[in-house]
Amino acid sequence: DTNCDPELVTYPIPGNDDAIRSIELITHLIADAVIEGKAAEEQEAAQRDREDEAVQAAGVEGGGELAAAAAVPAVPSA
């Protein structure tokens, strides 16, 4: 039972599209997957931010490569 051309569907989901319960189930599952995916992306972004901050803090505490290079006096060439 279908009211549309199935060739136009990118991701077919078998189910009864005339029953409210099946539509609710499918939409809730899709919504939960979206929420879970967004939460995972936010956690990954937060982890990347923490890693970036740790790298920057290590560079500042240790003087960083640029500070170390600037501290070495230039030797005049003969």
Tab-separated table of C-alpha atoms in Angstrom:
chain	number	residue	atom	x	y	z
A	1	ASP	CA	0.000	0.000	0.000
A	2	THR	CA	1.678	3.198	-1.147
A	3	ASN	CA	0.455	6.576	-2.269
A	4	CYS	CA	3.696	7.713	-3.891
A	5	ASP	CA	6.405	6.670	-6.319
A	6	PRO	CA	8.921	4.557	-4.335
A	7	GLU	CA	11.654	5.411	-6.861
A	8	LEU	CA	11.791	8.923	-5.372
A	9	VAL	CA	12.606	7.611	-1.886
A	10	THR	CA	16.254	7.805	-0.837
A	11	TYR	CA	15.967	5.767	2.366
A	12	PRO	CA	12.974	3.433	2.285
A	13	ILE	CA	11.629	2.411	5.690
A	14	PRO	CA	9.264	-0.534	5.599
A	15	GLY	CA	6.212	0.053	7.738
A	16	ASN	CA	2.546	0.864	7.737
A	17	ASP	CA	2.338	4.507	6.726
A	18	ASP	CA	-1.396	4.547	7.448
A	19	ALA	CA	-1.034	3.681	11.155
A	20	ILE	CA	-0.364	6.502	13.592
A	21	ARG	CA	1.533	4.209	15.975
A	22	SER	CA	4.009	3.107	13.321
A	23	ILE	CA	4.577	6.700	12.202
A	24	GLU	CA	5.117	7.760	15.833
A	25	LEU	CA	7.582	4.913	16.347
A	26	ILE	CA	9.565	5.730	13.229
A	27	THR	CA	9.666	9.474	13.880
A	28	HIS	CA	10.697	8.936	17.517
A	29	LEU	CA	13.507	6.594	16.453
A	30	ILE	CA	14.747	9.076	13.872
A	31	ALA	CA	14.512	11.976	16.337
A	32	ASP	CA	16.378	9.987	19.003
A	33	ALA	CA	19.120	9.172	16.488
A	34	VAL	CA	19.472	12.862	15.600
A	35	ILE	CA	19.648	13.858	19.271
A	36	GLU	CA	22.236	11.143	19.952
A	37	GLY	CA	24.312	12.219	16.956
A	38	LYS	CA	24.263	15.879	17.972
A	39	ALA	CA	25.268	14.987	21.543
A	40	ALA	CA	28.160	12.874	20.262
A	41	GLU	CA	29.331	15.717	18.010
A	42	GLU	CA	29.169	18.169	20.926
A	43	GLN	CA	31.238	15.791	23.074
A	44	GLU	CA	33.812	15.398	20.305
A	45	ALA	CA	33.999	19.171	19.838
A	46	ALA	CA	34.449	19.673	23.583
A	47	GLN	CA	37.216	17.047	23.609
A	48	ARG	CA	38.972	18.791	20.696
A	49	ASP	CA	38.699	22.113	22.546
A	50	ARG	CA	40.206	20.578	25.706
A	51	GLU	CA	43.057	19.077	23.671
A	52	ASP	CA	43.703	22.411	21.935
A	53	GLU	CA	43.734	24.217	25.282
A	54	ALA	CA	46.158	21.645	26.705
A	55	VAL	CA	48.498	22.088	23.737
A	56	GLN	CA	48.336	25.869	24.059
A	57	ALA	CA	48.908	25.699	27.820
A	58	ALA	CA	51.912	23.416	27.321
A	59	GLY	CA	53.314	25.853	24.766
A	60	VAL	CA	52.870	28.824	27.107
A	61	GLU	CA	54.260	27.009	30.168
A	62	GLY	CA	57.275	25.677	28.321
A	63	GLY	CA	57.850	28.905	26.490
A	64	GLY	CA	56.895	27.280	23.234
A	65	GLU	CA	59.141	26.720	20.248
A	66	LEU	CA	58.906	30.342	19.152
A	67	ALA	CA	59.989	31.633	22.547
A	68	ALA	CA	62.876	29.147	22.637
A	69	ALA	CA	64.012	30.185	19.168
A	70	ALA	CA	63.856	33.856	20.124
A	71	ALA	CA	65.957	33.203	23.243
A	72	VAL	CA	68.880	31.793	21.222
A	73	PRO	CA	71.256	34.618	20.304
A	74	ALA	CA	72.053	35.016	16.642
A	75	VAL	CA	75.616	34.075	15.754
A	76	PRO	CA	77.192	36.469	13.274
A	77	SER	CA	78.589	34.764	10.207
A	78	ALA	CA	82.325	35.142	9.545
